[in-house]
GROMACS .gro file of C-alpha atoms in nm:
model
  423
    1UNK     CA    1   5.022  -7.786   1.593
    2UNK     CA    2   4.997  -8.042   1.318
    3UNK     CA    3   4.636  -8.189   1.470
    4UNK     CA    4   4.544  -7.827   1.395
    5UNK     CA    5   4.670  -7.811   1.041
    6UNK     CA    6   4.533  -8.103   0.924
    7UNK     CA    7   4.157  -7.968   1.055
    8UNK     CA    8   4.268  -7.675   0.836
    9UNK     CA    9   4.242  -7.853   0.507
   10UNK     CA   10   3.921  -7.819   0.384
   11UNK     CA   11   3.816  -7.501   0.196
   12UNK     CA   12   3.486  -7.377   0.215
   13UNK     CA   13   3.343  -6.971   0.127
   14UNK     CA   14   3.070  -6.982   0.367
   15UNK     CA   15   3.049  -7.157   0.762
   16UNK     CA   16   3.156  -6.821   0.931
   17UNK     CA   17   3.456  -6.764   0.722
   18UNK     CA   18   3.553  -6.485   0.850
   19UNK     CA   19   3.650  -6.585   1.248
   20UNK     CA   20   3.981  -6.604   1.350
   21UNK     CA   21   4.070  -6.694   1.696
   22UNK     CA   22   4.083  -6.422   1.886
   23UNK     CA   23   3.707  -6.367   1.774
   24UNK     CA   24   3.627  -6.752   1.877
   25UNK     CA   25   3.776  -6.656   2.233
   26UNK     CA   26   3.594  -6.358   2.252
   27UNK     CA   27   3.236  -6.522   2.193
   28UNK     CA   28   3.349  -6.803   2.441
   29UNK     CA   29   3.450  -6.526   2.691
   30UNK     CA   30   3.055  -6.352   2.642
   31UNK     CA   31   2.897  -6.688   2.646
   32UNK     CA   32   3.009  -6.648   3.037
   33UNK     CA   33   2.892  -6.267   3.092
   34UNK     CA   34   2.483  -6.301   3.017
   35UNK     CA   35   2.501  -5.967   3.177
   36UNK     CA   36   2.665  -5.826   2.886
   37UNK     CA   37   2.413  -5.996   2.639
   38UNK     CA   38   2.135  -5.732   2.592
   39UNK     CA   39   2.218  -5.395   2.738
   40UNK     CA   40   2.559  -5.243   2.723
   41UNK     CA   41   2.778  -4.982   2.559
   42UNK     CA   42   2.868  -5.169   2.229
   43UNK     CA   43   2.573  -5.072   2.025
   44UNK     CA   44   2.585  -4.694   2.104
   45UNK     CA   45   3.015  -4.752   2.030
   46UNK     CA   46   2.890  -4.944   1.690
   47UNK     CA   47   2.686  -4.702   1.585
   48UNK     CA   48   2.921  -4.405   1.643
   49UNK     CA   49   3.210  -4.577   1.481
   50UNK     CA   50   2.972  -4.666   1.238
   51UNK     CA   51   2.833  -4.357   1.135
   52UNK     CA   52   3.214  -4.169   1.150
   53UNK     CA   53   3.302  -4.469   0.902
   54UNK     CA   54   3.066  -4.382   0.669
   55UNK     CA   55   3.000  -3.946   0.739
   56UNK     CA   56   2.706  -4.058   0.783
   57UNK     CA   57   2.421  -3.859   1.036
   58UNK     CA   58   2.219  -4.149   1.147
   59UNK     CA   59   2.242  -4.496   1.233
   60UNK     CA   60   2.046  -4.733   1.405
   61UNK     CA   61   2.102  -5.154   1.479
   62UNK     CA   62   1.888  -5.431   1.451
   63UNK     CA   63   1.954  -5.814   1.490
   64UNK     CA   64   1.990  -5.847   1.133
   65UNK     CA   65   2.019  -5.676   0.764
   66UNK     CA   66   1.633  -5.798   0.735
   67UNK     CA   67   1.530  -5.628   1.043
   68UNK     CA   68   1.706  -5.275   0.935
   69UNK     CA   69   1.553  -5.287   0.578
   70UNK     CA   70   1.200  -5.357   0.740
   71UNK     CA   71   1.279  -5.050   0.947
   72UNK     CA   72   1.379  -4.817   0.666
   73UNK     CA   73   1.044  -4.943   0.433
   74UNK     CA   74   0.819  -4.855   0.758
   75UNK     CA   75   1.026  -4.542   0.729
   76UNK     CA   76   0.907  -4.465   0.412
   77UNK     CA   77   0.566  -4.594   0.491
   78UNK     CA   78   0.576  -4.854   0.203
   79UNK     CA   79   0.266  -5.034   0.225
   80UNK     CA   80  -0.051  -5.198   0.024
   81UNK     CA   81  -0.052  -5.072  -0.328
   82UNK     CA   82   0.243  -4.994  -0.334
   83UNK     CA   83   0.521  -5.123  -0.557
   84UNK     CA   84   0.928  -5.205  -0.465
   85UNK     CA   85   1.164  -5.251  -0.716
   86UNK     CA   86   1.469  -5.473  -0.659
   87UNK     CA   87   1.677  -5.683  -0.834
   88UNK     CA   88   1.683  -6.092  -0.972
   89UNK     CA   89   1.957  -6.314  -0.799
   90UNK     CA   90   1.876  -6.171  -0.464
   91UNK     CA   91   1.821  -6.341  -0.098
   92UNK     CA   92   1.439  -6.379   0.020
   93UNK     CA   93   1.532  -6.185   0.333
   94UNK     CA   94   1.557  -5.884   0.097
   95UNK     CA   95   1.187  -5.969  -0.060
   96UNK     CA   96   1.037  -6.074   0.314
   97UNK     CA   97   1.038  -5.760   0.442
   98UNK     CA   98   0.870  -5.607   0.161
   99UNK     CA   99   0.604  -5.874   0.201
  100UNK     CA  100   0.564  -5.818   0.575
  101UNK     CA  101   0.447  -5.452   0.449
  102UNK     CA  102   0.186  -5.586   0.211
  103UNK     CA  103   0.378  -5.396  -0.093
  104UNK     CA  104   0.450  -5.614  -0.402
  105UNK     CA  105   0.786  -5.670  -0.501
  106UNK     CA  106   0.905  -5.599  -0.890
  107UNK     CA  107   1.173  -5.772  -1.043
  108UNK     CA  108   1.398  -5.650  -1.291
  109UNK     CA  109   1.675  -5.845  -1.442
  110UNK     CA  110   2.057  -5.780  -1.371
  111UNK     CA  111   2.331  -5.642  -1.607
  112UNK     CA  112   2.680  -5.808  -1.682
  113UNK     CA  113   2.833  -5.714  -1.321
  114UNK     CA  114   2.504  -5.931  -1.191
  115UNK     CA  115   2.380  -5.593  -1.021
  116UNK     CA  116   2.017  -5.417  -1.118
  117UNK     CA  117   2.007  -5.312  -1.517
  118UNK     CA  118   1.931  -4.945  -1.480
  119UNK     CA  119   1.768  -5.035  -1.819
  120UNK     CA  120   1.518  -5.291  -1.731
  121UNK     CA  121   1.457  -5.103  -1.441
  122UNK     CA  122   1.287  -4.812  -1.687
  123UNK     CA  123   1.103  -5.060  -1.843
  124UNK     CA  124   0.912  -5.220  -1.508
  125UNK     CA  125   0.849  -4.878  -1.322
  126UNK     CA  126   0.460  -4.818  -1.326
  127UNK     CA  127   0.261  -4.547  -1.111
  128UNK     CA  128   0.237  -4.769  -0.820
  129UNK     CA  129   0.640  -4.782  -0.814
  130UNK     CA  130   0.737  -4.605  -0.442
  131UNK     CA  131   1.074  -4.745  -0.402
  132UNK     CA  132   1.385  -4.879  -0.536
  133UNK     CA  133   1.601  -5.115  -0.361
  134UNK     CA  134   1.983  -5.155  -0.501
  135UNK     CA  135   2.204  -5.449  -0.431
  136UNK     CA  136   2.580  -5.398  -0.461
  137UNK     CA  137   2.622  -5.789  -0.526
  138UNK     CA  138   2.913  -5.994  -0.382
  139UNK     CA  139   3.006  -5.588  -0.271
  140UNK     CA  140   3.073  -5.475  -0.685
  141UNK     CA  141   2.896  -5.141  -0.705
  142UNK     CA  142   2.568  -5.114  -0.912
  143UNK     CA  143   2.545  -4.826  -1.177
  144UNK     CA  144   2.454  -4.603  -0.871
  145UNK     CA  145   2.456  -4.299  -1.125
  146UNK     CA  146   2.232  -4.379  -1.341
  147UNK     CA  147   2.027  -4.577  -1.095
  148UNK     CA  148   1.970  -4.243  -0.895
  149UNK     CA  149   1.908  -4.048  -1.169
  150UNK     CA  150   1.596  -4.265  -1.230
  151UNK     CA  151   1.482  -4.239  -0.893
  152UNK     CA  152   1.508  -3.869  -0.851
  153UNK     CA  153   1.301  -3.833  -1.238
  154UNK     CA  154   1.065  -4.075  -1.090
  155UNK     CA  155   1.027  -3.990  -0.781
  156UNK     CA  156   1.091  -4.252  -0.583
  157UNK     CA  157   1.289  -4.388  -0.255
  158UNK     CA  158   1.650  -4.501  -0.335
  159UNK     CA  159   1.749  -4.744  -0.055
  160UNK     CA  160   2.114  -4.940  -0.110
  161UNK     CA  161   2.150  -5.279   0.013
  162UNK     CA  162   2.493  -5.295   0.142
  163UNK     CA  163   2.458  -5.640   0.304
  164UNK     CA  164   2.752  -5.736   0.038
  165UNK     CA  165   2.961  -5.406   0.012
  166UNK     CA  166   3.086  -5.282   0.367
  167UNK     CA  167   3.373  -5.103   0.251
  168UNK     CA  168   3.359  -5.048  -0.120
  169UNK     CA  169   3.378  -4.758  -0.266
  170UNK     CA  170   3.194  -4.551  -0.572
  171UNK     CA  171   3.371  -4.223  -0.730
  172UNK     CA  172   3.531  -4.177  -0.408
  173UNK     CA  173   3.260  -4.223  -0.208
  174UNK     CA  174   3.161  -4.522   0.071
  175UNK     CA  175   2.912  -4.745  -0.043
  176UNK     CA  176   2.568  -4.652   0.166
  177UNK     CA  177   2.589  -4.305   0.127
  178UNK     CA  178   2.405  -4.252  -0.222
  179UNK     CA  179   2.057  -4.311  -0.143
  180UNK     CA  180   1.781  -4.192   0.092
  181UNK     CA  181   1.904  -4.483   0.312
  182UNK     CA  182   2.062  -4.812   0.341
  183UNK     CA  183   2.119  -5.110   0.518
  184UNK     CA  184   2.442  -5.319   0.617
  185UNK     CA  185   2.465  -5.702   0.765
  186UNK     CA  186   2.693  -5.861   0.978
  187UNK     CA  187   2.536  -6.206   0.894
  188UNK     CA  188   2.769  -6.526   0.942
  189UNK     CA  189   2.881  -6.496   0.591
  190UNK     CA  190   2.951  -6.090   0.541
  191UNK     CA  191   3.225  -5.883   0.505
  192UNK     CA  192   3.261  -5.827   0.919
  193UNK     CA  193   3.006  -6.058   1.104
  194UNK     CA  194   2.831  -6.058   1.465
  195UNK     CA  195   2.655  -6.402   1.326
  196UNK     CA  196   2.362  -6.187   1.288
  197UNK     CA  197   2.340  -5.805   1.349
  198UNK     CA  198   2.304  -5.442   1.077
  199UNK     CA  199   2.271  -5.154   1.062
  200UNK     CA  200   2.059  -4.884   0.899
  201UNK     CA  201   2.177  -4.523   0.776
  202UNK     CA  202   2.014  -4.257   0.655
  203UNK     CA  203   2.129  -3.828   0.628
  204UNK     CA  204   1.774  -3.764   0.623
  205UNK     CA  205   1.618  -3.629   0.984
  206UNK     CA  206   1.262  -3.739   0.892
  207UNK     CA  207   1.340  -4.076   0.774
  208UNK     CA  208   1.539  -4.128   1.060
  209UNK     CA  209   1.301  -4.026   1.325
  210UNK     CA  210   1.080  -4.285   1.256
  211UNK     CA  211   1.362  -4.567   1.224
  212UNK     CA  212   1.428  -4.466   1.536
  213UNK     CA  213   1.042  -4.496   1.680
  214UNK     CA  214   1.054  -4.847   1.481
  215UNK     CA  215   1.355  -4.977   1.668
  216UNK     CA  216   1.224  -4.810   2.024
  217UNK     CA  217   0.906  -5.030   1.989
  218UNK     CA  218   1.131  -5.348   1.948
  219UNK     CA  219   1.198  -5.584   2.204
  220UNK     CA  220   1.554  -5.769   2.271
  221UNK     CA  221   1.583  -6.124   2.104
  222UNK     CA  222   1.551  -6.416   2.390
  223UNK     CA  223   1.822  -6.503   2.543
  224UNK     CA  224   1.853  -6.865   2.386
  225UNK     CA  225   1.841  -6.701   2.037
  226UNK     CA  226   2.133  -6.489   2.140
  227UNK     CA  227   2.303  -6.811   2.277
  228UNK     CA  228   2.308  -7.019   1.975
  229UNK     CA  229   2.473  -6.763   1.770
  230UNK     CA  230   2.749  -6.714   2.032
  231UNK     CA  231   2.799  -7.056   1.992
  232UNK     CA  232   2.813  -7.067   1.584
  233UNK     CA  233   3.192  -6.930   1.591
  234UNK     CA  234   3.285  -7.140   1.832
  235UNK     CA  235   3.128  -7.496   1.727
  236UNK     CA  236   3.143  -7.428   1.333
  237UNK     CA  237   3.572  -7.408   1.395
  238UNK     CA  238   3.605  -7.667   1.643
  239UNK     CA  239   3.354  -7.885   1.517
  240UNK     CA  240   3.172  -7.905   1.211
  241UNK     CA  241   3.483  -7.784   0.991
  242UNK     CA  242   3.702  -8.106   1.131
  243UNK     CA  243   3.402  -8.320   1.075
  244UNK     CA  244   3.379  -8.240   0.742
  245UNK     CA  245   3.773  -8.306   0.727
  246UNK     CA  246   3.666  -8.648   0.789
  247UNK     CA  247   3.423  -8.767   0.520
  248UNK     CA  248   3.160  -8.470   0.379
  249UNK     CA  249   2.859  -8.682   0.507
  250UNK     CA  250   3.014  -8.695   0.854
  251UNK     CA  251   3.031  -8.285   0.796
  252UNK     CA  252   2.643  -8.286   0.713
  253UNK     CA  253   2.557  -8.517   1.012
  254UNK     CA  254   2.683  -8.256   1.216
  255UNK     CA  255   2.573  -7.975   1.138
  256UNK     CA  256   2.235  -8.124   1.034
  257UNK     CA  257   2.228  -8.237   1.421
  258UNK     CA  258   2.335  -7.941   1.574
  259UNK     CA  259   2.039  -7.773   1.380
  260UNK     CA  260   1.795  -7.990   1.461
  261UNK     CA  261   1.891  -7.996   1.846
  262UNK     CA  262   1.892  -7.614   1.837
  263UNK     CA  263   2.222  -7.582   1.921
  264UNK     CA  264   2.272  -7.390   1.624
  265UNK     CA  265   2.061  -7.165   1.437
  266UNK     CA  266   2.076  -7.154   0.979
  267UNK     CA  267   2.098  -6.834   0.800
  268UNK     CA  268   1.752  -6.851   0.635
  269UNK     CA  269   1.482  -6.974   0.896
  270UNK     CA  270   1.198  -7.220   0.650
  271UNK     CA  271   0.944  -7.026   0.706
  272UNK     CA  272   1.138  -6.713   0.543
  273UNK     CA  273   1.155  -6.980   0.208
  274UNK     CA  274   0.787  -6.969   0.238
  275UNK     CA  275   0.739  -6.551   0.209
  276UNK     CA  276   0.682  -6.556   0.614
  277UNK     CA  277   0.855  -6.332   0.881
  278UNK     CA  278   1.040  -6.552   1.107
  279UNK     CA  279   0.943  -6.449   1.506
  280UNK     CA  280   1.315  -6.350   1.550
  281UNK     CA  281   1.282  -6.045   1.366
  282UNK     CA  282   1.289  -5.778   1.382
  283UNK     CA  283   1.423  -5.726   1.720
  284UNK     CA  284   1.657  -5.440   1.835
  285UNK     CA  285   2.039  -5.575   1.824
  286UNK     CA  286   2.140  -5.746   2.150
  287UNK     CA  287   2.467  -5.551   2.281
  288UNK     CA  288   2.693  -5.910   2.275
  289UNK     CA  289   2.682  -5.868   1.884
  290UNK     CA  290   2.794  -5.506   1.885
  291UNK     CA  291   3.058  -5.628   2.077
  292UNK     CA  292   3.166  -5.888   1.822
  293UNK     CA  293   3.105  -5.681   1.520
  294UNK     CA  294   3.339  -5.425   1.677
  295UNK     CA  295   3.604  -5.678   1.724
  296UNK     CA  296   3.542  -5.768   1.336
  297UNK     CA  297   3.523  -5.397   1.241
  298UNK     CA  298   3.868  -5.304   1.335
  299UNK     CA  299   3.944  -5.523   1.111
  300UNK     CA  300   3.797  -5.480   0.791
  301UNK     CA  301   4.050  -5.326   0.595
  302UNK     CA  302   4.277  -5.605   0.654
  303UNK     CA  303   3.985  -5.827   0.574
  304UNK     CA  304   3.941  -5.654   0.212
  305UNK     CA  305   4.263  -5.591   0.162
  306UNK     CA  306   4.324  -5.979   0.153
  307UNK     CA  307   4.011  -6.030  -0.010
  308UNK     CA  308   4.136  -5.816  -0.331
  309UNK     CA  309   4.458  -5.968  -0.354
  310UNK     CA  310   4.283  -6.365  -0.349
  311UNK     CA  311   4.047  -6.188  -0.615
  312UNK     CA  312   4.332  -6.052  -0.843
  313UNK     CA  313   4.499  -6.369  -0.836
  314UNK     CA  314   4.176  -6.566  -0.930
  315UNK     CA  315   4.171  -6.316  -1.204
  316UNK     CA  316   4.563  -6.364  -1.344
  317UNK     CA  317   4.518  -6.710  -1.285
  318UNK     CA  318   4.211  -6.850  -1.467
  319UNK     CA  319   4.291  -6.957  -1.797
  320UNK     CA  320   4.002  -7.169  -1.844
  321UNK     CA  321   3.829  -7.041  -2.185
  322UNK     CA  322   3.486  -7.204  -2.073
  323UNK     CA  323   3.502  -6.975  -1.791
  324UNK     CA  324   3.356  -6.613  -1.760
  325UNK     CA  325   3.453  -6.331  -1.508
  326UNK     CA  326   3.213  -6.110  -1.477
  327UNK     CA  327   3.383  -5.859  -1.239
  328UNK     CA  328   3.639  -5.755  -1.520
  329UNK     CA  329   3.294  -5.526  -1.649
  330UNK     CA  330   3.509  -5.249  -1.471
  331UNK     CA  331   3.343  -4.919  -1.397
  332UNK     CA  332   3.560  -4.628  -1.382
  333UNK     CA  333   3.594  -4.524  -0.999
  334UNK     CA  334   3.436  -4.806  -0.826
  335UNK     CA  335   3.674  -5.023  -0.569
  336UNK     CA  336   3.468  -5.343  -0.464
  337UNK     CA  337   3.538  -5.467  -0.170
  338UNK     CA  338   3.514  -5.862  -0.355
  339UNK     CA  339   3.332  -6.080  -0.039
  340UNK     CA  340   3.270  -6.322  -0.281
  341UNK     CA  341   3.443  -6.384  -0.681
  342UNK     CA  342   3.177  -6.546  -0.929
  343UNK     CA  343   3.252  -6.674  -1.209
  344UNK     CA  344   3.018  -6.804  -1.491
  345UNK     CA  345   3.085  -7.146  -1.626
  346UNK     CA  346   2.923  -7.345  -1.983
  347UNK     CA  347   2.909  -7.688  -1.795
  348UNK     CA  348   2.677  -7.831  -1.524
  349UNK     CA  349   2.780  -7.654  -1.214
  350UNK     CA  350   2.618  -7.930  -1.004
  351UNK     CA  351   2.835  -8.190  -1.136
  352UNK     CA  352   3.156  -7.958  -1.046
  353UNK     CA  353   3.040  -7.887  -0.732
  354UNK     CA  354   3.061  -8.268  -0.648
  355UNK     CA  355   3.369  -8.321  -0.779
  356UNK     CA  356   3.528  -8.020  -0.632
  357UNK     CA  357   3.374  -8.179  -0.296
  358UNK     CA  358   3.603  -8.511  -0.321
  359UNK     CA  359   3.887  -8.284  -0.324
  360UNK     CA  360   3.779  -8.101  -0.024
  361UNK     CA  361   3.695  -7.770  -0.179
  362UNK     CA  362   3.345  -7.633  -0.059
  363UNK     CA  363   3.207  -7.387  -0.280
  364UNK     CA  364   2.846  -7.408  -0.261
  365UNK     CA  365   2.722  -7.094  -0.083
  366UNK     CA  366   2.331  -7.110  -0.133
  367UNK     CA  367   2.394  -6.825  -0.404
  368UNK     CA  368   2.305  -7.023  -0.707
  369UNK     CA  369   2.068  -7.260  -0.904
  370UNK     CA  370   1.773  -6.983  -0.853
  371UNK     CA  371   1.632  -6.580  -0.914
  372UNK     CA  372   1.618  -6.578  -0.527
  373UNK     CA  373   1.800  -6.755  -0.323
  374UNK     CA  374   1.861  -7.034  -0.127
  375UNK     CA  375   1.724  -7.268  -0.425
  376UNK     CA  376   1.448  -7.433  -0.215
  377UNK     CA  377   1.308  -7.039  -0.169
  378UNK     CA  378   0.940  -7.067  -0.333
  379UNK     CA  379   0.959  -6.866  -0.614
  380UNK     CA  380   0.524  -6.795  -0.593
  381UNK     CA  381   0.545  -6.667  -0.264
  382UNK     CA  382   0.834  -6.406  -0.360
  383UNK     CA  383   0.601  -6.339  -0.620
  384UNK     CA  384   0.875  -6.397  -0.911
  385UNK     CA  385   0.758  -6.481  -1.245
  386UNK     CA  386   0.944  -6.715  -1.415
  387UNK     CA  387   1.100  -6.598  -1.731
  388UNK     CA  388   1.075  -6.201  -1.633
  389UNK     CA  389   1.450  -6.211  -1.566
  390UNK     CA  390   1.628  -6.383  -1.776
  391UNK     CA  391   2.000  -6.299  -1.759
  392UNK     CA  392   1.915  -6.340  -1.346
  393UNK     CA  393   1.785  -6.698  -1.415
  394UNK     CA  394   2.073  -6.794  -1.643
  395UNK     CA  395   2.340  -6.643  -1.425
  396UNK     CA  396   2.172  -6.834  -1.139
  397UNK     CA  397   2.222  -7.161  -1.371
  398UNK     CA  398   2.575  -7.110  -1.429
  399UNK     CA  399   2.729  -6.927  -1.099
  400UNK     CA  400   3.022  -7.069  -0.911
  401UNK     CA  401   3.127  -6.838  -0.611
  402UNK     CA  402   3.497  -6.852  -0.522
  403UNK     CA  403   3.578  -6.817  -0.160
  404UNK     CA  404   3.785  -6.443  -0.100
  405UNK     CA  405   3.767  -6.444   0.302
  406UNK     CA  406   4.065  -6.414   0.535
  407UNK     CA  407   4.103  -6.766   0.606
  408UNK     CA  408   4.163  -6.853   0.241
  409UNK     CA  409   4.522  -6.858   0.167
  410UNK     CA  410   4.696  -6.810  -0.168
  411UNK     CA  411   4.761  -7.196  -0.152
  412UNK     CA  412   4.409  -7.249  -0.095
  413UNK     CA  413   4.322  -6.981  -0.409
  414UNK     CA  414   4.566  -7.206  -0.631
  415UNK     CA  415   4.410  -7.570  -0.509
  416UNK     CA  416   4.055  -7.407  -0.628
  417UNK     CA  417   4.213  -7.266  -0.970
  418UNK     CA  418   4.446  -7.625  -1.103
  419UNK     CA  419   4.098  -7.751  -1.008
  420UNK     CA  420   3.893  -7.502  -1.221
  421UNK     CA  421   4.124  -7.472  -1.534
  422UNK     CA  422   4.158  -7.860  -1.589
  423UNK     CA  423   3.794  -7.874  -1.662
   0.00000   0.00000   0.00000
C-alpha cells in the first residue's frame, strides 16, 4: 500500500489522466482477447448509448476525433476553393483534416472565454466561406447563439467540435446538438477516453448517409496500432508515472524510449506538425476501444462532477492578483463540463513551469506557447498568419492549464494553488 502511494505523488493534467484501475485491468484483460479487437458488439452498443445520450438520430465511430471531422467535411463535400472557418488556439488535428480536403482554413481570433469571437468571425467570412467549425475549449461553451445565427444568415455549415465538451451543457441543451453536425474524442487526454476513438453526430438524414458511405469504405487500424494503445493505460500507470516519481529526466527517458521502440504511440504523429495525414487515419473504430470508452462512459458524470468541484475550488482559492481566470466570463445557461481550468498569468510561464516541475507538479499539456498547438506545429503549413489573431497568440503566451481529472485530489488542487499564489 505505501509503495503505491508514494508512485502517487506526482501531479500531472495529461498522461491518460483519466484511468483508474478497473479500466487498467480491463485493457490488460483485451490485450489477451485479439478476437475482440476489431469486430464486436461495442461499437454498435457505443453508438446507441451514444446517440440516446445526446437525442441525437445519427452516430457513427472512427479511431479518432480527426477521423470523424474528416468524415463530416466529406459530408459536406468541403473541398478546393472552398473556405473553413475555425478558431486560434486550436490542435492541428482540427486544421489536418481540412487540409486533407484541399479547402483553406480561416482563422479568427478568440473572445475572453478563449472560444471563437462571433465578432471576428463577421469580419473574416468571404464568398468562398462553406463552413464553420466551433470549438467548445477546455469543454466552456462558445457563444453558440450568436455563432449560429451567423451561419444560418450566411449560409454556411455549422459543425461543433466537442473533442473538449462531452457533457456540457448550453440553455439546457447537450453540447453537439446545435449544429448541422459534430464530432466527439475519446483521445488519451478527454473527458472519457478509449486512448484514441470519436464519434460523429448529425440529425440530418443526408449528411449522415454519406458519413456513413465514408466510414463503410474504411478499413480497421492494424492490429499493432491497436496494441500500443491498449498498452498506454497500462504502461503510462505502472511505468512512466513512477519513473517520473524518481527524477523528471528519468520520466522523459522513459517515455521517450517507449516511443521510439513503438511500444507506445504520442497523441500528435510528426508528420500531422507538418500539415500531413498520418496513415492511421482515418480508419473505422476498432471494437476494443468501444469497449473501453463504454467502461469510461458510465462514468462520466462522476468524472465531471469531480471535475467542477476541483474547478470551483481553483476558483475560491486563487488569490494571486497577477493571475486571470478566464472561465468566470459566465454565460447565462451554459454548465461546462471544465476538462481542463486555464488560467492567464503576467510572468514567463516557461520559467513556472520549471519550477512547478521540482516540486513534482506537471502542468504542461502541449496547450500553450502557440495559435495551434503542440508548439513545434508549423505554423506555414496550417496556413496561420502570424499576427491575424492576436488575443489567440497572447493567450497562447500566457496559458497555464490546471489539471481537473479524477485522479486529482483536493490535496493535489491545494499543492498546485500555495504553489501558484506565492508567485
Amino acid at each position: 500500500m505505501k509503495f503505491c502511494q508514494v508512485f502517487r505523488k506526482p501531479i500531472f493534467i495529461s498522461l491518460s489522466p483519466n484511468v483508474q484501475r478497473d479500466d487498467i485491468k480491463l485493457a490488460f484483460k483485451l490485450i489477451f482477447k485479439p478476437s475482440l479487437w476489431k469486430n464486436g458488439k461495442a461499437n454498435k452498443t457505443l453508438k446507441e448509448k451514444f446517440k440516446n445520450y445526446l437525442e441525437a438520430k445519427y452516430a457513427f465511430s472512427f479511431n479518432s476525433g480527426r477521423s470523424s471531422l474528416i468524415a463530416i467535411l466529406d459530408a459536406l463535400d468541403i473541398r478546393k476553393g472552398n473556405e473553413v472557418l475555425i478558431q486560434a488556439f486550436t490542435c492541428n488535428a482540427v486544421v489536418n483534416p481540412i487540409l486533407e480536403r484541399g479547402a483553406k482554413p480561416i482563422f479568427v481570433d478568440i473572445d475572453e472565454t478563449l472560444n471563437l469571437d462571433p465578432q471576428d468571425l463577421k469580419q473574416k467570412i468571404t464568398n468562398h466561406s462553406k463552413a464553420i467549425i466551433i470549438q467548445h475549449t477546455f469543454g466552456w461553451p462558445a457563444q453558440i447563439d450568436k455563432i449560429l445565427k451567423i451561419a444560418k444568415e450566411n449560409n454556411l455549415y455549422l459543425i461543433e467540435d466537442c473533442a473538449h465538451s462531452l457533457g456540457a451543457k448550453h440553455q439546457g441543451e447537450k453540447i453537439g446538438t446545435f449544429g448541422d453536425a459534430a464530432f466527439f474524442s475519446f483521445g488519451r487526454d478527454k473527458v472519457i477516453s478509449s486512448v484514441f476513438g470519436g464519434i460523429a453526430v448529425t440529425n440530418n438524414k443526408k449528411i449522415a448517409s454519406k458519413i456513413k458511405k465514408f466510414q463503410e469504405g474504411l478499413p480497421y487500424p492494424l492490429n499493432s496500432w491497436i496494441f500500443q494503445q491498449l498498452l498506454h493505460p497500462i504502461l503510462t500507470r505502472y511505468l512512466v508515472l513512477p519513473a517520473y516519481f524518481i527524477s523528471n529526466s528519468f520520466g522523459r527517458i522513459i517515455i521517450g524510449l517507449l516511443h521510439k521502440l513503438s511500444i507506445l504511440s504520442k497523441a500528435v504523429y510528426k508528420e500531422e506538425k507538418r500539415g500531413k495525414f498520418s496513415k492511421h487515419f482515418p480508419k473505422k473504430m476498432p471494437n476494443v476501444f468501444s469497449i473501453l470508452a463504454l467502461n469510461q462512459f458510465k462514468k462520466m458524470n462522476e468524472f465531471n462532477n469531480h471535475r467542477k468541484k476541483i474547478a470551483d475550488f481553483y476558483e475560491k482559492e486563487l488569490k494571486n492578483k497577477g493571475i486571470t481566470l478566464p472561465f468566470l466570463n459566465r454565460l447565462n445557461g451554459d454548465i461546462p463540463c471544465y476538462m481542463r481550468y486555464p488560467i492567464l498569468v503576467e510572468l514567463n510561464t516557461d520559467e513556472i513551469l520549471k519550477k512547478a516541475q521540482k516540486r513534482k507538479i506537471f502542468l504542461n499539456d502541449g496547450w500553450r506557447k502557440s495559435p495551434v498547438v503542440p508548439l513545434d506545429t508549423d505554423l506555414v503549413s496550417m496556413q496561420y498568419l502570424k499576427g491575424s489573431c492576436l488575443k489567440a497568440e497572447k493567450t497562447a503566451e500566457s496559458i497555464i492549464n490546471l489539471p481537473t481529472h479524477i485522479n486529482t485530489s483536493k490535496k493535489d488542487a491545494q499543492k498546485i494553488i500555495n504553489f501558484l499564489n506565492q508567485f
